[in-house]
Tab-separated table of C-alpha atoms and ligand atoms in Angstrom:
chain	number	residue	atom	x	y	z
A	1	MET	CA	72.059	191.966	114.074
A	2	THR	CA	71.272	191.953	110.338
A	3	THR	CA	73.861	190.394	108.067
A	4	ILE	CA	75.532	192.206	105.220
A	5	GLU	CA	73.626	190.020	102.735
A	6	GLU	CA	70.288	190.953	104.274
A	7	ARG	CA	71.161	194.624	103.956
A	8	THR	CA	72.448	194.592	100.394
A	9	GLY	CA	71.093	191.445	98.789
A	10	ALA	CA	74.362	191.302	96.824
A	11	GLY	CA	76.516	188.217	96.387
A	12	VAL	CA	80.267	187.936	96.778
A	13	SER	CA	82.906	187.210	94.171
A	14	PHE	CA	86.573	186.523	94.834
A	15	GLY	CA	87.538	186.928	91.195
A	16	LEU	CA	89.182	190.043	89.794
A	17	THR	CA	88.079	191.731	86.584
A	18	ASP	CA	90.636	192.147	83.793
A	19	GLU	CA	90.980	195.833	84.728
A	20	GLN	CA	91.617	194.958	88.367
A	21	LYS	CA	94.221	192.356	87.403
A	22	ALA	CA	95.939	194.900	85.165
A	23	LEU	CA	95.991	197.448	87.993
A	24	ARG	CA	97.439	194.916	90.440
A	25	ASP	CA	100.059	193.849	87.884
A	26	LEU	CA	101.008	197.461	87.218
A	27	ALA	CA	101.502	198.064	90.951
A	28	HIS	CA	103.402	194.798	91.376
A	29	ASP	CA	105.700	195.562	88.473
A	30	PHE	CA	106.324	199.043	89.873
A	31	ALA	CA	107.093	197.603	93.315
A	32	GLU	CA	109.499	195.084	91.849
A	33	ARG	CA	111.333	197.551	89.589
A	34	GLU	CA	111.243	200.815	91.514
A	35	ILE	CA	110.750	199.953	95.185
A	36	ARG	CA	112.432	196.620	96.015
A	37	PRO	CA	115.879	197.596	94.721
A	38	LYS	CA	115.850	200.705	96.959
A	39	GLU	CA	114.204	199.394	100.123
A	40	GLN	CA	117.448	198.768	102.037
A	41	GLU	CA	118.976	202.125	101.110
A	42	TYR	CA	115.939	204.190	102.135
A	43	ASP	CA	115.631	202.148	105.315
A	44	GLU	CA	119.263	202.658	106.270
A	45	HIS	CA	119.281	206.416	105.765
A	46	SER	CA	115.622	207.089	106.648
A	47	THR	CA	115.270	209.341	103.615
A	48	HIS	CA	112.067	210.593	102.019
A	49	PRO	CA	111.550	208.600	98.775
A	50	ALA	CA	110.758	211.652	96.621
A	51	GLU	CA	111.903	210.015	93.377
A	52	VAL	CA	109.783	206.893	93.877
A	53	ILE	CA	106.775	208.996	94.883
A	54	ALA	CA	107.135	211.058	91.696
A	55	LYS	CA	107.178	207.901	89.563
A	56	ALA	CA	104.170	206.448	91.410
A	57	HIS	CA	102.338	209.717	90.813
A	58	GLU	CA	103.175	209.646	87.109
A	59	LEU	CA	101.821	206.100	86.806
A	60	GLY	CA	98.590	207.002	88.616
A	61	LEU	CA	99.351	204.867	91.656
A	62	MET	CA	98.737	207.545	94.266
A	63	ASN	CA	95.821	209.751	95.317
A	64	VAL	CA	93.674	207.217	93.467
A	65	HIS	CA	90.404	207.945	95.304
A	66	ILE	CA	90.132	211.582	94.181
A	67	PRO	CA	86.836	211.877	92.265
A	68	ARG	CA	86.860	212.352	88.485
A	69	ALA	CA	85.182	215.730	88.914
A	70	TYR	CA	88.483	216.985	90.369
A	71	GLY	CA	90.708	215.238	87.837
A	72	GLY	CA	91.257	212.008	89.780
A	73	LEU	CA	90.740	208.349	88.927
A	74	GLU	CA	87.944	207.871	91.477
A	75	LEU	CA	89.025	204.307	92.190
A	76	GLY	CA	87.128	202.386	94.847
A	77	ALA	CA	88.505	201.191	98.162
A	78	PHE	CA	88.966	197.716	96.647
A	79	GLU	CA	91.098	198.940	93.737
A	80	GLY	CA	93.120	201.005	96.213
A	81	MET	CA	93.837	197.779	98.063
A	82	LEU	CA	95.103	195.989	94.986
A	83	ILE	CA	97.688	198.768	94.647
A	84	GLY	CA	98.449	199.091	98.361
A	85	GLU	CA	99.248	195.416	98.923
A	86	GLU	CA	101.773	195.421	96.102
A	87	LEU	CA	103.480	198.695	97.077
A	88	CYS	CA	103.936	197.505	100.664
A	89	TRP	CA	105.070	194.107	99.388
A	90	GLY	CA	107.860	196.170	97.800
A	91	CYS	CA	108.572	198.208	100.968
A	92	SER	CA	106.051	199.452	103.509
A	93	GLY	CA	108.170	202.500	104.337
A	94	ILE	CA	107.882	203.668	100.739
A	95	GLY	CA	104.329	202.304	100.349
A	96	THR	CA	103.166	204.230	103.407
A	97	ALA	CA	104.784	207.449	102.165
A	98	ILE	CA	102.682	207.053	98.998
A	99	ALA	CA	99.460	205.875	100.654
A	100	ALA	CA	99.464	208.355	103.554
A	101	ALA	CA	98.807	211.162	101.084
A	102	GLY	CA	95.300	209.682	100.831
A	103	LEU	CA	94.836	210.038	104.576
A	104	GLY	CA	95.799	213.714	104.309
A	105	HIS	CA	93.162	214.665	101.753
A	106	GLY	CA	90.560	212.031	102.750
A	107	PRO	CA	88.725	214.527	104.987
A	108	VAL	CA	88.413	216.964	102.063
A	109	ILE	CA	86.793	214.299	99.858
A	110	LEU	CA	84.556	213.311	102.757
A	111	ALA	CA	83.568	216.659	104.215
A	112	GLY	CA	84.803	219.433	101.922
A	113	THR	CA	82.499	221.919	100.207
A	114	GLU	CA	82.484	222.046	96.412
A	115	GLU	CA	84.731	225.101	96.550
A	116	GLN	CA	87.195	223.441	98.931
A	117	LYS	CA	87.356	220.345	96.722
A	118	GLN	CA	87.946	222.493	93.615
A	119	THR	CA	90.716	224.374	95.401
A	120	TRP	CA	92.607	221.569	97.135
A	121	LEU	CA	92.125	218.347	95.162
A	122	PRO	CA	93.108	219.090	91.506
A	123	PRO	CA	96.656	220.227	92.403
A	124	LEU	CA	97.234	216.789	93.977
A	125	VAL	CA	96.454	215.201	90.623
A	126	ASP	CA	98.353	217.708	88.475
A	127	GLU	CA	101.590	217.780	90.445
A	128	VAL	CA	103.477	215.713	93.000
A	129	VAL	CA	101.974	217.468	95.983
A	130	LEU	CA	101.499	215.775	99.353
A	131	SER	CA	98.834	216.433	101.930
A	132	SER	CA	99.156	215.205	105.491
A	133	PHE	CA	96.776	214.232	108.325
A	134	ALA	CA	97.591	216.056	111.571
A	135	LEU	CA	95.522	214.453	114.309
A	136	THR	CA	97.854	212.934	116.909
A	137	GLU	CA	99.437	215.086	119.612
A	138	PRO	CA	102.115	214.494	122.252
A	139	ASN	CA	99.345	213.974	124.829
A	140	ALA	CA	96.513	212.766	122.577
A	141	GLY	CA	97.202	209.540	120.692
A	142	SER	CA	94.509	206.894	121.168
A	143	ASP	CA	92.359	209.463	122.971
A	144	VAL	CA	91.481	211.793	120.117
A	145	SER	CA	89.011	213.746	122.259
A	146	GLY	CA	91.984	214.904	124.358
A	147	ILE	CA	93.376	217.092	121.552
A	148	GLN	CA	94.842	220.292	123.029
A	149	THR	CA	95.587	222.284	119.869
A	150	THR	CA	93.217	225.232	119.865
A	151	ALA	CA	91.596	227.216	117.074
A	152	VAL	CA	90.135	230.551	118.144
A	153	ARG	CA	87.937	232.505	115.772
A	154	HIS	CA	88.808	236.144	115.049
A	155	GLY	CA	86.484	237.561	112.381
A	156	ASP	CA	87.025	235.671	109.129
A	157	GLU	CA	90.011	233.757	110.476
A	158	TYR	CA	90.947	231.168	113.066
A	159	VAL	CA	94.199	231.337	115.009
A	160	LEU	CA	95.739	227.931	115.689
A	161	ASN	CA	98.144	227.082	118.491
A	162	GLY	CA	99.455	223.698	119.565
A	163	SER	CA	101.647	220.709	118.734
A	164	LYS	CA	101.201	217.562	116.693
A	165	MET	CA	103.203	214.358	116.936
A	166	PHE	CA	104.054	211.407	114.647
A	167	ILE	CA	102.702	213.155	111.556
A	168	THR	CA	103.348	211.149	108.389
A	169	ASN	CA	104.979	213.100	105.519
A	170	ALA	CA	104.819	216.295	107.607
A	171	GLY	CA	108.220	217.481	106.429
A	172	TYR	CA	107.165	217.237	102.762
A	173	ALA	CA	103.475	218.150	102.782
A	174	ALA	CA	102.087	221.195	100.988
A	175	TRP	CA	99.130	221.287	103.347
A	176	PHE	CA	97.726	219.612	106.420
A	177	THR	CA	94.307	218.576	107.595
A	178	VAL	CA	94.559	219.729	111.191
A	179	PHE	CA	92.211	218.768	114.003
A	180	ALA	CA	91.944	221.408	116.708
A	181	SER	CA	89.586	222.316	119.509
A	182	THR	CA	87.311	225.300	118.977
A	183	ASP	CA	85.726	224.679	122.388
A	184	ARG	CA	87.720	222.738	124.995
A	185	SER	CA	84.676	222.482	127.305
A	186	LYS	CA	82.878	220.267	124.785
A	187	GLY	CA	85.479	217.458	124.520
A	188	HIS	CA	85.139	215.540	121.248
A	189	ARG	CA	82.138	217.711	120.292
A	190	GLY	CA	84.425	220.766	120.360
A	191	LEU	CA	86.875	219.439	117.734
A	192	THR	CA	87.018	221.074	114.298
A	193	ALA	CA	89.003	220.238	111.143
A	194	PHE	CA	90.974	222.800	109.106
A	195	ILE	CA	93.039	222.823	105.939
A	196	VAL	CA	96.321	224.513	106.829
A	197	PRO	CA	98.926	225.333	104.151
A	198	ALA	CA	102.408	224.235	105.214
A	199	ASP	CA	103.831	227.629	104.251
A	200	ALA	CA	101.447	229.591	106.496
A	201	ASP	CA	103.308	231.778	109.016
A	202	GLY	CA	103.795	229.930	112.293
A	203	VAL	CA	103.656	226.360	110.922
A	204	VAL	CA	106.856	224.715	112.097
A	205	VAL	CA	108.050	221.196	111.315
A	206	ASP	CA	109.976	220.690	114.545
A	207	ARG	CA	111.942	217.528	113.797
A	208	HIS	CA	112.089	214.352	111.748
A	209	LEU	CA	111.628	211.393	114.092
A	210	ASP	CA	114.032	208.444	113.972
A	211	LYS	CA	111.884	205.305	113.786
A	212	MET	CA	112.471	201.568	114.294
A	213	GLY	CA	110.831	200.583	111.007
A	214	GLN	CA	109.091	201.977	107.921
A	215	ARG	CA	112.021	204.353	107.955
A	216	ALA	CA	111.492	205.571	104.383
A	217	THR	CA	108.335	207.361	105.531
A	218	ASP	CA	108.901	210.757	107.058
A	219	THR	CA	107.332	211.002	110.501
A	220	SER	CA	107.722	214.407	112.107
A	221	ALA	CA	106.654	216.571	115.007
A	222	LEU	CA	104.820	219.725	114.033
A	223	SER	CA	103.700	222.871	115.791
A	224	PHE	CA	101.399	225.812	115.172
A	225	GLN	CA	102.333	229.170	116.620
A	226	ASP	CA	99.581	231.758	116.090
A	227	VAL	CA	98.818	230.338	112.637
A	228	ARG	CA	96.081	232.336	110.924
A	229	VAL	CA	93.769	230.243	108.781
A	230	PRO	CA	90.856	231.670	106.754
A	231	ALA	CA	87.442	230.484	107.990
A	232	ALA	CA	86.954	229.240	104.397
A	233	ASN	CA	89.493	226.503	105.235
A	234	ARG	CA	87.306	224.990	107.944
A	235	LEU	CA	86.035	221.525	106.996
A	236	GLY	CA	82.433	221.034	108.031
A	237	GLU	CA	80.981	222.937	110.948
A	238	GLU	CA	82.638	223.710	114.256
A	239	GLY	CA	82.413	220.574	116.415
A	240	GLU	CA	82.290	218.123	113.487
A	241	GLY	CA	86.017	217.384	113.505
A	242	PHE	CA	85.882	214.236	115.636
A	243	LYS	CA	83.358	212.539	113.382
A	244	ILE	CA	85.233	213.632	110.250
A	245	ALA	CA	88.367	212.015	111.694
A	246	MET	CA	86.546	208.794	112.608
A	247	LYS	CA	84.847	208.488	109.224
A	248	THR	CA	88.166	209.108	107.485
A	249	LEU	CA	89.764	206.345	109.552
A	250	ASP	CA	86.881	203.978	108.766
A	251	PHE	CA	87.880	204.413	105.128
A	252	THR	CA	91.667	204.367	105.514
A	253	ARG	CA	92.172	201.635	108.122
A	254	PRO	CA	91.487	198.758	105.705
A	255	GLY	CA	93.890	200.412	103.239
A	256	THR	CA	96.546	200.361	105.938
A	257	ALA	CA	95.640	196.794	106.840
A	258	ILE	CA	96.261	195.626	103.279
A	259	GLY	CA	99.758	197.130	103.537
A	260	ALA	CA	100.330	194.767	106.466
A	261	VAL	CA	99.190	191.904	104.229
A	262	GLY	CA	101.769	192.984	101.639
A	263	VAL	CA	104.584	192.973	104.212
A	264	ALA	CA	103.475	189.601	105.623
A	265	ARG	CA	103.370	188.169	102.105
A	266	ALA	CA	106.885	189.429	101.387
A	267	ALA	CA	108.151	187.772	104.583
A	268	PHE	CA	106.261	184.565	103.850
A	269	GLU	CA	107.630	184.273	100.309
A	270	ARG	CA	111.179	184.808	101.460
A	271	ALA	CA	110.909	182.375	104.383
A	272	ALA	CA	109.198	179.672	102.294
A	273	GLN	CA	111.946	179.925	99.670
A	274	TYR	CA	114.691	179.844	102.282
A	275	SER	CA	113.151	176.808	103.996
A	276	LYS	CA	113.494	174.877	100.739
A	277	GLU	CA	117.125	175.940	100.236
A	278	ARG	CA	118.519	175.680	103.748
A	279	VAL	CA	119.810	172.182	104.412
A	280	GLN	CA	120.322	170.888	107.952
A	281	PHE	CA	120.579	167.272	109.100
A	282	GLY	CA	120.909	166.322	105.426
A	283	MET	CA	117.586	167.761	104.209
A	284	PRO	CA	115.898	171.111	103.534
A	285	ILE	CA	114.520	172.495	106.778
A	286	ALA	CA	111.093	172.686	105.032
A	287	MET	CA	110.910	168.900	105.447
A	288	ASN	CA	110.541	169.360	109.206
A	289	GLN	CA	107.012	169.592	110.517
A	290	GLY	CA	108.213	172.256	112.964
A	291	VAL	CA	108.991	174.469	109.962
A	292	ASN	CA	106.341	173.511	107.435
A	293	PHE	CA	103.532	173.907	109.980
A	294	LEU	CA	104.838	177.436	110.561
A	295	ILE	CA	104.703	178.015	106.796
A	296	ALA	CA	101.142	176.653	106.646
A	297	ASP	CA	99.971	178.900	109.487
A	298	MET	CA	101.669	181.966	107.984
A	299	ALA	CA	99.941	181.435	104.631
A	300	THR	CA	96.542	180.770	106.225
A	301	LYS	CA	96.672	183.942	108.316
A	302	ILE	CA	97.730	186.052	105.320
A	303	GLU	CA	94.777	184.759	103.277
A	304	ALA	CA	92.367	185.425	106.150
A	305	ALA	CA	93.760	188.934	106.661
A	306	ARG	CA	93.396	189.750	102.972
A	307	LEU	CA	89.787	188.540	102.948
A	308	LEU	CA	88.947	190.754	105.940
A	309	CYS	CA	90.470	193.709	104.089
A	310	TRP	CA	88.513	192.890	100.957
A	311	GLN	CA	85.309	192.568	102.981
A	312	ALA	CA	85.834	196.027	104.505
A	313	ALA	CA	86.546	197.464	101.039
A	314	TRP	CA	83.421	195.816	99.674
A	315	MET	CA	81.353	197.381	102.470
A	316	ILE	CA	82.803	200.824	101.732
A	317	ASP	CA	82.351	200.491	97.965
A	318	ASN	CA	78.721	199.486	98.542
A	319	GLY	CA	78.118	202.601	100.623
A	320	LEU	CA	77.791	200.748	103.928
A	321	ARG	CA	79.221	201.921	107.244
A	322	ALA	CA	82.315	199.772	107.757
A	323	THR	CA	83.534	200.768	111.217
A	324	LEU	CA	83.388	197.178	112.510
A	325	GLN	CA	84.817	195.547	109.386
A	326	SER	CA	87.605	198.158	109.120
A	327	SER	CA	88.674	197.405	112.673
A	328	TYR	CA	88.443	193.633	112.087
A	329	ALA	CA	90.747	194.065	109.104
A	330	LYS	CA	93.198	196.458	110.749
A	331	ARG	CA	93.447	194.419	113.973
A	332	PHE	CA	93.846	191.056	112.302
A	333	ALA	CA	96.147	192.115	109.463
A	334	ALA	CA	98.468	194.109	111.758
A	335	ASP	CA	98.759	191.288	114.285
A	336	THR	CA	99.176	188.753	111.464
A	337	CYS	CA	101.958	190.835	109.971
A	338	MET	CA	103.811	190.923	113.293
A	339	GLU	CA	103.396	187.160	113.786
A	340	VAL	CA	104.326	186.221	110.227
A	341	THR	CA	107.417	188.429	110.072
A	342	THR	CA	108.538	187.107	113.491
A	343	ASP	CA	108.112	183.536	112.219
A	344	ALA	CA	110.001	184.426	109.046
A	345	VAL	CA	112.958	185.600	111.158
A	346	GLN	CA	112.684	182.315	113.098
A	347	ILE	CA	112.843	180.265	109.901
A	348	PHE	CA	115.931	182.186	108.774
A	349	GLY	CA	117.474	181.526	112.231
A	350	GLY	CA	120.659	183.459	112.967
A	351	TYR	CA	120.717	184.821	109.429
A	352	GLY	CA	117.240	186.228	109.916
A	353	TYR	CA	118.444	188.377	112.777
A	354	MET	CA	121.148	189.951	110.618
A	355	LYS	CA	120.639	193.183	108.698
A	356	GLU	CA	122.128	191.681	105.550
A	357	TYR	CA	119.078	189.398	105.224
A	358	PRO	CA	115.736	190.962	104.313
A	359	VAL	CA	113.410	189.626	107.009
A	360	GLU	CA	114.935	191.636	109.864
A	361	LYS	CA	113.661	194.832	108.210
A	362	LEU	CA	110.241	193.317	107.614
A	363	MET	CA	109.879	192.481	111.311
A	364	ARG	CA	110.790	196.068	112.257
A	365	ASP	CA	108.398	197.422	109.618
A	366	ALA	CA	105.587	195.144	110.835
A	367	LYS	CA	105.506	196.597	114.338
A	368	LEU	CA	104.183	199.956	113.170
A	369	PHE	CA	101.026	198.400	111.731
A	370	GLN	CA	99.999	197.501	115.300
A	371	ILE	CA	100.420	201.144	116.342
A	372	TYR	CA	99.484	203.714	113.686
A	373	GLU	CA	95.939	204.535	112.516
A	374	GLY	CA	94.720	203.111	115.816
A	375	THR	CA	96.613	200.525	117.854
A	376	SER	CA	95.524	196.875	117.848
A	377	GLN	CA	94.044	197.557	121.296
A	378	ILE	CA	91.964	200.490	119.955
A	379	GLN	CA	90.727	198.248	117.118
A	380	ARG	CA	89.588	195.695	119.723
A	381	LEU	CA	87.881	198.498	121.661
A	382	VAL	CA	86.035	199.600	118.501
A	383	ILE	CA	85.096	195.985	117.655
A	384	ALA	CA	83.761	195.308	121.161
A	385	ARG	CA	81.741	198.546	121.175
A	386	GLU	CA	80.321	197.916	117.705
A	387	LEU	CA	79.266	194.395	118.699
A	388	LEU	CA	77.997	195.111	122.199
A	389	MET	CA	76.652	198.657	121.798
A	390	PRO	CA	75.963	199.120	118.059
A	391	ARG	CA	75.268	202.696	116.992
A	392	ASP	CA	72.539	201.762	114.467
B	1	COS	N1	81.926	207.105	112.516
B	1	COS	C1	81.062	208.096	112.856
B	1	COS	N2	80.911	208.545	114.132
B	1	COS	C2	81.657	207.952	115.079
B	1	COS	C3	82.564	206.918	114.793
B	1	COS	C4	82.677	206.494	113.444
B	1	COS	N3	83.514	205.519	113.110
B	1	COS	N4	83.152	206.526	115.943
B	1	COS	C5	82.641	207.279	116.923
B	1	COS	N5	81.719	208.132	116.398
B	1	COS	C6	80.913	209.115	117.115
B	1	COS	C7	80.107	208.464	118.248
B	1	COS	O1	78.855	208.000	117.785
B	1	COS	C8	79.960	209.611	119.218
B	1	COS	O2	78.952	210.456	118.721
B	1	COS	P1	78.111	211.481	119.662
B	1	COS	O3	79.007	212.614	120.004
B	1	COS	O4	76.978	211.924	118.783
B	1	COS	O5	77.681	210.702	120.873
B	1	COS	C9	81.281	210.343	119.082
B	1	COS	O6	81.773	210.026	117.780
B	1	COS	C10	82.303	209.939	120.121
B	1	COS	O7	82.511	208.552	120.009
B	1	COS	P2	83.137	207.680	121.199
B	1	COS	O8	82.335	207.911	122.444
B	1	COS	O9	83.265	206.283	120.707
B	1	COS	O10	84.568	208.376	121.382
B	1	COS	P3	85.815	208.001	122.287
B	1	COS	O11	86.390	209.251	122.815
B	1	COS	O12	85.454	206.907	123.231
B	1	COS	O13	86.886	207.479	121.199
B	1	COS	C11	87.996	205.916	119.762
B	1	COS	C12	86.657	206.481	120.294
B	1	COS	C13	88.869	205.363	120.851
B	1	COS	C14	87.559	204.787	118.811
B	1	COS	C15	88.750	207.003	118.938
B	1	COS	O14	89.230	208.010	119.789
B	1	COS	C16	89.898	206.435	118.125
B	1	COS	O15	89.696	205.933	117.021
B	1	COS	N6	91.148	206.497	118.635
B	1	COS	C17	92.325	206.089	117.881
B	1	COS	C18	92.835	207.245	117.084
B	1	COS	C19	93.741	206.841	115.979
B	1	COS	O16	93.463	205.961	115.188
B	1	COS	N7	94.867	207.543	115.889
B	1	COS	C20	95.790	207.340	114.816
B	1	COS	C21	95.948	208.642	114.127
B	1	COS	S1	96.107	208.531	112.409
B	1	COS	S2	97.856	207.781	112.121
């Protein structure tokens, strides 16, 4: 297997440019001022953070990958990560509500025609408009090829029927990227992607789902009942939907992984501080090897997770296929987040288990990173396949 260096000849730098530092500081300041003070309230009531999203939009902290040609900032995957880590450090429920908009319109950037891009992307820059990615179904989660929603062509239109499950921001999206089967006999080669306006007749947001964590993000069930979509809204050709979904996820998984780094860092900072303040047996508990080794391992794993995310972003920004590196990052960062937040609760002891202390929420929030955008098991499956049966 050729190494990345052999393929690109480029070196690696861990330093940030002044512009990148300014972007990270802007996102951090926003997270500290606008997100942190509201994280408990949004979590408790599981409400859509419309106000915070509007402010993030105004500051240019969302939809950041939209190309300049359509009014966007055209930031790279790496710059997106500098923002994403900070927003999720503030609260991953709110951070995910902001970041998931990128998943919704990612397929349009990736596979849209010029006309589709001109139609659907500029409004996302001009106004606070959300798009949403409708892939998962009640009976098709990890197994994308099992999608049962159908799209049948009638003249210049397709008629969509079916149900979607666990769709982020579904209750607040202006339009969806929907993956449906145009030919069930072809399995994954029969899947096709469509842009479906939320106000089209027959689009029904069935219910807001009550989650364990990341409760500020709306997750809803959705259905399509004889929804008529113009053929002009089809992304790519019939049968290209599966690959469009996979390529989108190659791009977005590291962005999700960096959110897990942000949550882990928030838990680490709080636990490290607490370990210095909490006195037992006449000394801060941080003096005990049983605690400070935990702290050391937490910090090491967070650093490693961030570097895997940065590597995946670097691959993407250099135009390289990053399927393997995206799954490395997503798998390791999600599992790290779960471990670090669990250890943070352990360091806080009984207080950590209580809702009035912040780490209980972080542990609940962490769990979702091991599930959405491909479970940790699916990431391992992708990693094993990429290593043992590489596609190029
Ligand atoms: N980029 C481009 N093409 C890809 C690809 C990628 N990352 N991954 C797979 N493909 C291609 C394969 O090369 C194959 O092409 P051919 O039809 O030409 O042979 C095709 O897609 C099917 O690939 P594969 O055989 O690997 O498909 P599987 O059905 O085994 O599924 C997994 C692969 C499990 C990786 C996929 O279904 C998956 O990612 N599942 C998790 C879904 C997920 O993340 N859900 C969360 C929803 S968003 S919150």
